[in-house]
Amino acid sequence: LKKSKKKVIWFTGLSGSGKTTLANQLSIHLKKSKYTVNILDGDEVRAGLCSDLKFSDKDRKENIRRVAELASLLIKQSDYVIVATISPNNQLRSLAKKIIGNDFFKLVYLSTSLDSCQSRDPKGLYKKAFAGEIKNFTGLGATFESPTSFDLKIDTSEISIKQSIEKIISMLNIK
Ligand code: ADX
């Protein structure tokens, strides 16, 4: 019998660092093992629940606050909640950890370099930001502060998706 240890797995990293990809793959993996999983993805949350918010420091904070509050409600009803938001600084990540609670919160830092993210540019947003069409784009007009503490650090330009998932699963102490 599998024993569940409820966790909120919070991915932080630049746009294009691999958050959504790993969140989806991790969810597939956990569901195969019969765990219940919820995903909160920055782009999806911002399309609805947070569609009133933009990318000022104040709005990013409110965005993270709402996502963290939602994650803390959802973790009561499932084994794992996977969050994929840039969450660009230590203050925002600490806020999330405080709302969710130390026992549940696991921070996965995707340290994929700005150069790699820019060359991937999966949504063409770096190109737009360079052209001046998006101001305050994280990594260009707005800062991404590397986490001072985290549970796991992965550079997705150095290891495969499969290897990344293995690292996360071993961090979670499950099979
Ligand atoms: S966060 O900074 O508030 O944590 P979040 O993860 O919710 O960001 O949203 C990031 C997504 O919004 C990006 O993946 C991108 O698609 C989109 N986006 C639009 N404008 C910006 C911007 N100025 N900076 C970063 N992401 C942006």
Short mmCIF file of C-alpha atoms and ligand atoms in Angstrom, two decimals:
data_model
loop_
_atom_site.label_atom_id
_atom_site.label_comp_id
_atom_site.label_asym_id
_atom_site.label_seq_id
_atom_site.Cartn_x
_atom_site.Cartn_y
_atom_site.Cartn_z
CA LEU A 1 0.00 0.00 0.00
CA LYS A 2 1.32 3.41 -0.95
CA LYS A 3 1.60 5.89 1.85
CA SER A 4 0.92 9.43 0.77
CA LYS A 5 2.95 12.32 2.02
CA LYS A 6 1.10 15.37 0.86
CA LYS A 7 3.35 17.96 -0.79
CA VAL A 8 3.04 21.13 -2.79
CA ILE A 9 5.83 20.98 -5.37
CA TRP A 10 6.54 24.58 -6.27
CA PHE A 11 8.58 25.19 -9.44
CA THR A 12 10.38 28.52 -9.74
CA GLY A 13 12.45 29.65 -12.71
CA LEU A 14 12.55 31.88 -15.76
CA SER A 15 10.01 31.74 -18.56
CA GLY A 16 11.15 28.85 -20.75
CA SER A 17 13.11 27.13 -17.97
CA GLY A 18 10.88 24.03 -18.18
CA LYS A 19 8.33 24.58 -15.40
CA THR A 20 5.20 23.65 -17.36
CA THR A 21 6.85 20.70 -19.10
CA LEU A 22 8.10 19.20 -15.84
CA ALA A 23 4.84 19.96 -14.03
CA ASN A 24 2.89 18.04 -16.67
CA GLN A 25 5.32 15.13 -16.82
CA LEU A 26 5.48 14.90 -13.03
CA SER A 27 1.69 14.87 -12.88
CA ILE A 28 1.52 12.02 -15.41
CA HIS A 29 4.11 10.07 -13.43
CA LEU A 30 2.36 10.56 -10.07
CA LYS A 31 -1.07 9.70 -11.50
CA LYS A 32 0.33 6.45 -12.90
CA SER A 33 1.26 5.61 -9.31
CA LYS A 34 -2.36 6.30 -8.31
CA TYR A 35 -1.73 9.56 -6.53
CA THR A 36 -4.18 12.41 -6.89
CA VAL A 37 -2.62 15.53 -8.39
CA ASN A 38 -3.58 19.12 -9.13
CA ILE A 39 -1.57 21.51 -11.29
CA LEU A 40 -1.59 25.29 -10.96
CA ASP A 41 0.22 26.80 -13.93
CA GLY A 42 1.06 30.51 -14.12
CA ASP A 43 -0.30 31.00 -17.64
CA GLU A 44 -3.56 29.21 -16.84
CA VAL A 45 -4.10 30.95 -13.53
CA ARG A 46 -3.38 34.31 -15.12
CA ALA A 47 -5.93 33.56 -17.88
CA GLY A 48 -8.74 33.40 -15.32
CA LEU A 49 -8.40 33.71 -11.56
CA CYS A 50 -5.68 36.35 -11.89
CA SER A 51 -6.68 37.98 -15.17
CA ASP A 52 -6.99 41.32 -13.35
CA LEU A 53 -3.26 41.26 -12.56
CA LYS A 54 -0.24 42.37 -14.60
CA PHE A 55 3.49 42.14 -13.93
CA SER A 56 4.28 44.98 -11.51
CA ASP A 57 5.90 43.89 -8.23
CA LYS A 58 2.58 44.46 -6.49
CA ASP A 59 0.59 42.38 -8.99
CA ARG A 60 3.13 39.55 -9.00
CA LYS A 61 2.83 39.42 -5.23
CA GLU A 62 -0.96 39.25 -5.36
CA ASN A 63 -0.69 36.59 -8.09
CA ILE A 64 1.60 34.45 -5.92
CA ARG A 65 -0.58 35.02 -2.84
CA ARG A 66 -3.67 33.75 -4.67
CA VAL A 67 -1.86 30.76 -6.16
CA ALA A 68 -0.44 29.84 -2.74
CA GLU A 69 -3.83 30.18 -1.03
CA LEU A 70 -5.39 28.01 -3.73
CA ALA A 71 -2.59 25.43 -3.41
CA SER A 72 -3.15 25.30 0.34
CA LEU A 73 -6.87 24.60 -0.18
CA LEU A 74 -6.19 21.98 -2.87
CA ILE A 75 -3.56 20.06 -0.90
CA LYS A 76 -6.25 19.20 1.65
CA GLN A 77 -8.04 17.29 -1.11
CA SER A 78 -5.21 15.64 -3.03
CA ASP A 79 -1.83 13.98 -2.57
CA TYR A 80 0.18 16.45 -4.61
CA VAL A 81 -0.29 19.97 -5.86
CA ILE A 82 2.18 21.08 -8.52
CA VAL A 83 2.69 24.82 -8.98
CA ALA A 84 4.49 26.32 -11.96
CA THR A 85 4.99 30.08 -11.63
CA ILE A 86 8.07 32.21 -12.24
CA SER A 87 7.82 33.50 -8.63
CA PRO A 88 10.86 35.68 -9.31
CA ASN A 89 12.20 36.55 -5.87
CA ASN A 90 12.85 35.25 -2.38
CA GLN A 91 10.17 37.42 -0.82
CA LEU A 92 7.47 35.90 -3.04
CA ARG A 93 8.71 32.35 -2.49
CA SER A 94 8.81 32.92 1.28
CA LEU A 95 5.25 34.23 1.17
CA ALA A 96 4.17 31.08 -0.67
CA LYS A 97 5.99 28.89 1.85
CA LYS A 98 4.40 30.74 4.75
CA ILE A 99 0.88 30.36 3.32
CA ILE A 100 1.33 26.68 2.40
CA GLY A 101 3.34 25.70 5.48
CA ASN A 102 6.86 24.31 5.94
CA ASP A 103 5.70 20.70 6.12
CA PHE A 104 4.03 20.78 2.72
CA PHE A 105 6.21 23.16 0.71
CA LYS A 106 8.91 21.78 -1.60
CA LEU A 107 10.76 24.28 -3.78
CA VAL A 108 12.23 23.09 -7.08
CA TYR A 109 14.49 25.70 -8.64
CA LEU A 110 14.87 25.40 -12.42
CA SER A 111 18.23 27.08 -12.88
CA THR A 112 18.20 26.88 -16.70
CA SER A 113 20.19 29.90 -17.87
CA LEU A 114 18.69 32.99 -19.45
CA ASP A 115 20.65 32.17 -22.64
CA SER A 116 19.07 28.72 -22.89
CA CYS A 117 15.60 30.06 -22.14
CA GLN A 118 16.02 32.76 -24.78
CA SER A 119 17.17 30.32 -27.41
CA ARG A 120 14.25 28.00 -26.65
CA ASP A 121 11.76 30.87 -26.53
CA PRO A 122 8.78 28.44 -26.73
CA LYS A 123 6.16 31.21 -26.73
CA GLY A 124 8.16 33.79 -28.68
CA LEU A 125 8.01 36.12 -25.67
CA TYR A 126 11.74 36.85 -25.38
CA LYS A 127 11.67 37.98 -29.00
CA LYS A 128 8.76 40.28 -28.22
CA ALA A 129 10.43 41.56 -25.08
CA PHE A 130 13.60 42.34 -27.08
CA ALA A 131 11.53 44.22 -29.61
CA GLY A 132 10.19 46.33 -26.73
CA GLU A 133 6.68 44.87 -27.00
CA ILE A 134 6.70 43.48 -23.44
CA LYS A 135 8.07 45.62 -20.65
CA ASN A 136 9.16 44.13 -17.32
CA PHE A 137 9.77 40.72 -18.85
CA THR A 138 11.44 38.54 -16.24
CA GLY A 139 15.14 38.13 -16.98
CA LEU A 140 15.23 41.22 -19.20
CA GLY A 141 13.37 44.27 -17.85
CA ALA A 142 12.58 42.62 -14.52
CA THR A 143 14.91 40.72 -12.22
CA PHE A 144 14.88 37.02 -11.44
CA GLU A 145 16.56 36.51 -8.08
CA SER A 146 18.12 33.06 -7.63
CA PRO A 147 16.65 31.27 -4.62
CA THR A 148 18.88 31.30 -1.54
CA SER A 149 17.32 28.02 -0.40
CA PHE A 150 15.53 25.25 -2.26
CA ASP A 151 14.86 21.52 -2.00
CA LEU A 152 16.11 20.67 -5.47
CA LYS A 153 17.90 22.50 -8.28
CA ILE A 154 17.65 21.35 -11.90
CA ASP A 155 19.14 22.81 -15.06
CA THR A 156 16.88 21.44 -17.79
CA SER A 157 19.49 22.22 -20.47
CA GLU A 158 21.84 19.74 -18.81
CA ILE A 159 19.63 16.77 -17.96
CA SER A 160 16.68 15.08 -19.70
CA ILE A 161 13.03 15.32 -18.68
CA LYS A 162 13.20 11.70 -17.54
CA GLN A 163 16.25 12.37 -15.35
CA SER A 164 14.59 15.49 -13.95
CA ILE A 165 11.48 13.53 -12.98
CA GLU A 166 13.66 10.87 -11.34
CA LYS A 167 15.36 13.54 -9.24
CA ILE A 168 12.01 14.98 -8.13
CA ILE A 169 10.61 11.54 -7.30
CA SER A 170 13.67 10.74 -5.21
CA MET A 171 13.39 14.11 -3.44
CA LEU A 172 9.78 13.21 -2.61
CA ASN A 173 10.98 9.90 -1.21
CA ILE A 174 8.53 7.85 -3.24
CA LYS A 175 8.86 5.39 -6.12
S1 ADX B 1 4.95 35.56 -11.77
O1 ADX B 1 6.13 36.42 -11.93
O2 ADX B 1 3.79 36.28 -11.31
O3 ADX B 1 5.25 34.36 -10.95
P1 ADX B 1 3.65 33.84 -13.70
O4 ADX B 1 4.40 32.55 -13.62
O5 ADX B 1 2.35 33.94 -12.99
O6 ADX B 1 4.65 35.03 -13.26
O7 ADX B 1 3.35 34.20 -15.21
C1 ADX B 1 4.40 34.13 -16.14
C2 ADX B 1 3.85 33.98 -17.56
O8 ADX B 1 3.20 35.16 -17.96
C3 ADX B 1 4.99 33.75 -18.54
O9 ADX B 1 5.17 32.37 -18.77
C4 ADX B 1 4.52 34.47 -19.78
O10 ADX B 1 3.80 33.60 -20.61
C5 ADX B 1 3.58 35.53 -19.28
N1 ADX B 1 4.13 36.91 -19.23
C6 ADX B 1 3.56 37.99 -19.80
N2 ADX B 1 4.23 39.10 -19.48
C7 ADX B 1 5.26 38.73 -18.69
C8 ADX B 1 6.31 39.47 -18.04
N3 ADX B 1 6.42 40.78 -18.15
N4 ADX B 1 7.20 38.77 -17.29
C9 ADX B 1 7.08 37.44 -17.18
N5 ADX B 1 6.12 36.70 -17.76
C10 ADX B 1 5.21 37.34 -18.53
#
